[in-house]
Amino acid sequence: MKSSSRRIAFFVTYITIAGGLWTASNWWERGWATRDSESSISPNGCYRIDSFKPYWVLPDFLHPMPHPFGDLPPKWFAGWGYPAFLRLYDHRNGNLISETEIYDAESAGGQLDWGNGSGDVWIGMIRMDLNLPDCPGDVPEKMRREQ
């Protein structure tokens, strides 16, 4: 086999393995995530937020870092301080309502604010919609119910 053919075969094999690991990492990062704090329950008792640390096998810099407001493209090869994502549940029955992207909680995270009836909950710069119109304290005209 010629050396140029070997180089091409090596390059294709390397790209295939790296792409496969990256794809698998995106799949299991949420499936095998670990809870990293106590649950936070809303003042009206309808919602629960759990924070999770993703399960990453690949180094942090190989995962794109999204902007908290979503208006800028994600940063590649960024240095993560503390990767985490949040899951919002209906506390009355345990159903998952929504889940955030994975953010750097060190730079985008912060204090939890339940929104005082605004229909939004903020954890630092990360926003989640409260979307159960049958919860007391919610503003129904701002709510969406996901099916």
PDB file of C-alpha atoms in Angstrom:
ATOM      1  CA  MET A   1       0.000   0.000   0.000  1.00  0.00           C
ATOM      2  CA  LYS A   2       1.354   3.410  -0.905  1.00  0.00           C
ATOM      3  CA  SER A   3       2.098   5.933   1.822  1.00  0.00           C
ATOM      4  CA  SER A   4      -0.524   8.371   0.487  1.00  0.00           C
ATOM      5  CA  SER A   5      -3.168   5.627   0.670  1.00  0.00           C
ATOM      6  CA  ARG A   6      -2.117   4.867   4.243  1.00  0.00           C
ATOM      7  CA  ARG A   7      -2.379   8.516   5.197  1.00  0.00           C
ATOM      8  CA  ILE A   8      -5.845   8.765   3.694  1.00  0.00           C
ATOM      9  CA  ALA A   9      -6.952   5.548   5.436  1.00  0.00           C
ATOM     10  CA  PHE A  10      -5.541   6.805   8.758  1.00  0.00           C
ATOM     11  CA  PHE A  11      -7.249  10.184   8.343  1.00  0.00           C
ATOM     12  CA  VAL A  12     -10.614   8.593   7.482  1.00  0.00           C
ATOM     13  CA  THR A  13     -10.338   6.174  10.414  1.00  0.00           C
ATOM     14  CA  TYR A  14      -9.407   8.996  12.799  1.00  0.00           C
ATOM     15  CA  ILE A  15     -12.297  11.186  11.637  1.00  0.00           C
ATOM     16  CA  THR A  16     -14.740   8.261  11.905  1.00  0.00           C
ATOM     17  CA  ILE A  17     -13.670   7.375  15.446  1.00  0.00           C
ATOM     18  CA  ALA A  18     -13.618  11.013  16.610  1.00  0.00           C
ATOM     19  CA  GLY A  19     -17.017  11.709  15.013  1.00  0.00           C
ATOM     20  CA  GLY A  20     -18.487   8.567  16.555  1.00  0.00           C
ATOM     21  CA  LEU A  21     -17.218   9.475  20.032  1.00  0.00           C
ATOM     22  CA  TRP A  22     -18.514  13.024  19.710  1.00  0.00           C
ATOM     23  CA  THR A  23     -21.960  11.809  18.562  1.00  0.00           C
ATOM     24  CA  ALA A  24     -22.122   9.239  21.374  1.00  0.00           C
ATOM     25  CA  SER A  25     -21.031  11.868  23.884  1.00  0.00           C
ATOM     26  CA  ASN A  26     -23.917  14.125  22.835  1.00  0.00           C
ATOM     27  CA  TRP A  27     -26.310  11.229  23.391  1.00  0.00           C
ATOM     28  CA  TRP A  28     -25.109  10.010  26.786  1.00  0.00           C
ATOM     29  CA  GLU A  29     -24.259  13.420  28.264  1.00  0.00           C
ATOM     30  CA  ARG A  30     -27.880  13.783  29.412  1.00  0.00           C
ATOM     31  CA  GLY A  31     -28.776  10.118  29.797  1.00  0.00           C
ATOM     32  CA  TRP A  32     -25.981   9.416  32.261  1.00  0.00           C
ATOM     33  CA  ALA A  33     -25.915  12.860  33.880  1.00  0.00           C
ATOM     34  CA  THR A  34     -25.678  13.105  37.657  1.00  0.00           C
ATOM     35  CA  ARG A  35     -27.780  15.341  39.875  1.00  0.00           C
ATOM     36  CA  ASP A  36     -25.566  17.879  41.534  1.00  0.00           C
ATOM     37  CA  SER A  37     -27.797  19.716  43.989  1.00  0.00           C
ATOM     38  CA  GLU A  38     -30.988  19.586  46.000  1.00  0.00           C
ATOM     39  CA  SER A  39     -34.249  20.168  44.149  1.00  0.00           C
ATOM     40  CA  SER A  40     -35.689  23.685  44.191  1.00  0.00           C
ATOM     41  CA  ILE A  41     -39.469  23.792  44.581  1.00  0.00           C
ATOM     42  CA  SER A  42     -41.511  26.825  43.519  1.00  0.00           C
ATOM     43  CA  PRO A  43     -43.335  28.880  46.172  1.00  0.00           C
ATOM     44  CA  ASN A  44     -46.709  27.626  44.898  1.00  0.00           C
ATOM     45  CA  GLY A  45     -45.519  23.985  44.940  1.00  0.00           C
ATOM     46  CA  CYS A  46     -46.252  23.357  41.252  1.00  0.00           C
ATOM     47  CA  TYR A  47     -42.715  23.240  39.878  1.00  0.00           C
ATOM     48  CA  ARG A  48     -39.427  21.585  40.735  1.00  0.00           C
ATOM     49  CA  ILE A  49     -36.039  22.353  39.217  1.00  0.00           C
ATOM     50  CA  ASP A  50     -33.176  19.880  39.325  1.00  0.00           C
ATOM     51  CA  SER A  51     -29.624  20.684  38.265  1.00  0.00           C
ATOM     52  CA  PHE A  52     -27.485  18.062  36.514  1.00  0.00           C
ATOM     53  CA  LYS A  53     -23.835  17.703  35.567  1.00  0.00           C
ATOM     54  CA  PRO A  54     -23.490  16.161  32.093  1.00  0.00           C
ATOM     55  CA  TYR A  55     -21.568  12.942  31.610  1.00  0.00           C
ATOM     56  CA  TRP A  56     -18.757  13.861  29.252  1.00  0.00           C
ATOM     57  CA  VAL A  57     -16.059  11.427  28.202  1.00  0.00           C
ATOM     58  CA  LEU A  58     -14.439  13.812  25.752  1.00  0.00           C
ATOM     59  CA  PRO A  59     -12.607  16.873  27.105  1.00  0.00           C
ATOM     60  CA  ASP A  60     -14.718  19.953  27.823  1.00  0.00           C
ATOM     61  CA  PHE A  61     -13.190  22.024  25.014  1.00  0.00           C
ATOM     62  CA  LEU A  62     -14.675  19.633  22.407  1.00  0.00           C
ATOM     63  CA  HIS A  63     -18.220  20.602  23.444  1.00  0.00           C
ATOM     64  CA  PRO A  64     -19.667  23.838  22.035  1.00  0.00           C
ATOM     65  CA  MET A  65     -20.683  26.415  24.664  1.00  0.00           C
ATOM     66  CA  PRO A  66     -24.061  28.045  23.848  1.00  0.00           C
ATOM     67  CA  HIS A  67     -24.772  31.672  24.606  1.00  0.00           C
ATOM     68  CA  PRO A  68     -27.350  31.962  27.447  1.00  0.00           C
ATOM     69  CA  PHE A  69     -29.726  34.133  25.403  1.00  0.00           C
ATOM     70  CA  GLY A  70     -29.368  32.089  22.223  1.00  0.00           C
ATOM     71  CA  ASP A  71     -28.799  35.121  20.025  1.00  0.00           C
ATOM     72  CA  LEU A  72     -25.135  34.362  19.344  1.00  0.00           C
ATOM     73  CA  PRO A  73     -23.637  31.186  17.869  1.00  0.00           C
ATOM     74  CA  PRO A  74     -22.058  28.719  20.284  1.00  0.00           C
ATOM     75  CA  LYS A  75     -18.352  29.038  21.080  1.00  0.00           C
ATOM     76  CA  TRP A  76     -16.163  26.123  20.060  1.00  0.00           C
ATOM     77  CA  PHE A  77     -13.037  25.124  21.995  1.00  0.00           C
ATOM     78  CA  ALA A  78     -14.141  27.204  24.978  1.00  0.00           C
ATOM     79  CA  GLY A  79     -12.942  26.626  28.526  1.00  0.00           C
ATOM     80  CA  TRP A  80     -15.853  25.409  30.643  1.00  0.00           C
ATOM     81  CA  GLY A  81     -15.913  26.340  34.326  1.00  0.00           C
ATOM     82  CA  TYR A  82     -18.780  24.126  35.484  1.00  0.00           C
ATOM     83  CA  PRO A  83     -21.017  22.528  32.818  1.00  0.00           C
ATOM     84  CA  ALA A  84     -24.587  21.938  33.956  1.00  0.00           C
ATOM     85  CA  PHE A  85     -28.162  21.796  32.694  1.00  0.00           C
ATOM     86  CA  LEU A  86     -31.536  22.157  34.364  1.00  0.00           C
ATOM     87  CA  ARG A  87     -34.722  20.140  34.197  1.00  0.00           C
ATOM     88  CA  LEU A  88     -38.097  21.654  35.080  1.00  0.00           C
ATOM     89  CA  TYR A  89     -40.719  19.220  36.418  1.00  0.00           C
ATOM     90  CA  ASP A  90     -44.381  19.397  37.384  1.00  0.00           C
ATOM     91  CA  HIS A  91     -43.856  18.813  41.107  1.00  0.00           C
ATOM     92  CA  ARG A  92     -47.383  17.469  41.572  1.00  0.00           C
ATOM     93  CA  ASN A  93     -46.938  14.438  39.297  1.00  0.00           C
ATOM     94  CA  GLY A  94     -43.201  14.380  38.455  1.00  0.00           C
ATOM     95  CA  ASN A  95     -43.639  14.918  34.689  1.00  0.00           C
ATOM     96  CA  LEU A  96     -40.745  16.571  32.880  1.00  0.00           C
ATOM     97  CA  ILE A  97     -41.815  19.934  31.429  1.00  0.00           C
ATOM     98  CA  SER A  98     -38.623  21.237  29.870  1.00  0.00           C
ATOM     99  CA  GLU A  99     -34.863  21.017  29.876  1.00  0.00           C
ATOM    100  CA  THR A 100     -32.222  23.658  29.194  1.00  0.00           C
ATOM    101  CA  GLU A 101     -29.163  23.356  27.022  1.00  0.00           C
ATOM    102  CA  ILE A 102     -25.888  22.646  28.769  1.00  0.00           C
ATOM    103  CA  TYR A 103     -24.477  25.933  30.023  1.00  0.00           C
ATOM    104  CA  ASP A 104     -21.436  26.985  31.958  1.00  0.00           C
ATOM    105  CA  ALA A 105     -23.001  27.477  35.375  1.00  0.00           C
ATOM    106  CA  GLU A 106     -19.899  29.320  36.526  1.00  0.00           C
ATOM    107  CA  SER A 107     -20.477  32.191  34.079  1.00  0.00           C
ATOM    108  CA  ALA A 108     -24.199  31.972  33.139  1.00  0.00           C
ATOM    109  CA  GLY A 109     -25.700  30.522  36.316  1.00  0.00           C
ATOM    110  CA  GLY A 110     -26.678  32.364  39.450  1.00  0.00           C
ATOM    111  CA  GLN A 111     -29.480  32.905  41.925  1.00  0.00           C
ATOM    112  CA  LEU A 112     -32.870  31.290  41.336  1.00  0.00           C
ATOM    113  CA  ASP A 113     -35.746  33.729  40.724  1.00  0.00           C
ATOM    114  CA  TRP A 114     -39.241  32.236  40.362  1.00  0.00           C
ATOM    115  CA  GLY A 115     -40.527  35.325  38.506  1.00  0.00           C
ATOM    116  CA  ASN A 116     -43.325  36.375  40.870  1.00  0.00           C
ATOM    117  CA  GLY A 117     -46.126  35.397  38.452  1.00  0.00           C
ATOM    118  CA  SER A 118     -44.359  36.539  35.280  1.00  0.00           C
ATOM    119  CA  GLY A 119     -44.390  33.081  33.699  1.00  0.00           C
ATOM    120  CA  ASP A 120     -40.598  32.805  33.661  1.00  0.00           C
ATOM    121  CA  VAL A 121     -38.037  31.440  36.033  1.00  0.00           C
ATOM    122  CA  TRP A 122     -34.458  32.688  35.899  1.00  0.00           C
ATOM    123  CA  ILE A 123     -31.351  30.950  37.151  1.00  0.00           C
ATOM    124  CA  GLY A 124     -28.753  33.646  36.622  1.00  0.00           C
ATOM    125  CA  MET A 125     -28.931  34.370  32.881  1.00  0.00           C
ATOM    126  CA  ILE A 126     -30.693  31.080  32.054  1.00  0.00           C
ATOM    127  CA  ARG A 127     -34.444  31.429  31.429  1.00  0.00           C
ATOM    128  CA  MET A 128     -37.077  28.689  31.637  1.00  0.00           C
ATOM    129  CA  ASP A 129     -40.774  29.037  30.820  1.00  0.00           C
ATOM    130  CA  LEU A 130     -43.266  28.125  33.501  1.00  0.00           C
ATOM    131  CA  ASN A 131     -46.046  26.684  31.385  1.00  0.00           C
ATOM    132  CA  LEU A 132     -48.699  25.059  33.557  1.00  0.00           C
ATOM    133  CA  PRO A 133     -51.718  27.386  33.401  1.00  0.00           C
ATOM    134  CA  ASP A 134     -53.492  25.582  36.255  1.00  0.00           C
ATOM    135  CA  CYS A 135     -50.868  26.592  38.845  1.00  0.00           C
ATOM    136  CA  PRO A 136     -51.766  29.433  41.216  1.00  0.00           C
ATOM    137  CA  GLY A 137     -49.635  32.511  40.704  1.00  0.00           C
ATOM    138  CA  ASP A 138     -49.038  31.871  36.997  1.00  0.00           C
ATOM    139  CA  VAL A 139     -50.098  34.328  34.325  1.00  0.00           C
ATOM    140  CA  PRO A 140     -52.171  32.171  31.885  1.00  0.00           C
ATOM    141  CA  GLU A 141     -51.914  34.517  28.903  1.00  0.00           C
ATOM    142  CA  LYS A 142     -48.113  34.114  28.949  1.00  0.00           C
ATOM    143  CA  MET A 143     -48.163  30.332  29.347  1.00  0.00           C
ATOM    144  CA  ARG A 144     -47.647  27.603  26.785  1.00  0.00           C
ATOM    145  CA  ARG A 145     -48.453  24.010  27.451  1.00  0.00           C
ATOM    146  CA  GLU A 146     -46.159  21.544  25.712  1.00  0.00           C
ATOM    147  CA  GLN A 147     -47.680  18.220  24.805  1.00  0.00           C
TER     148      GLN A 147
END
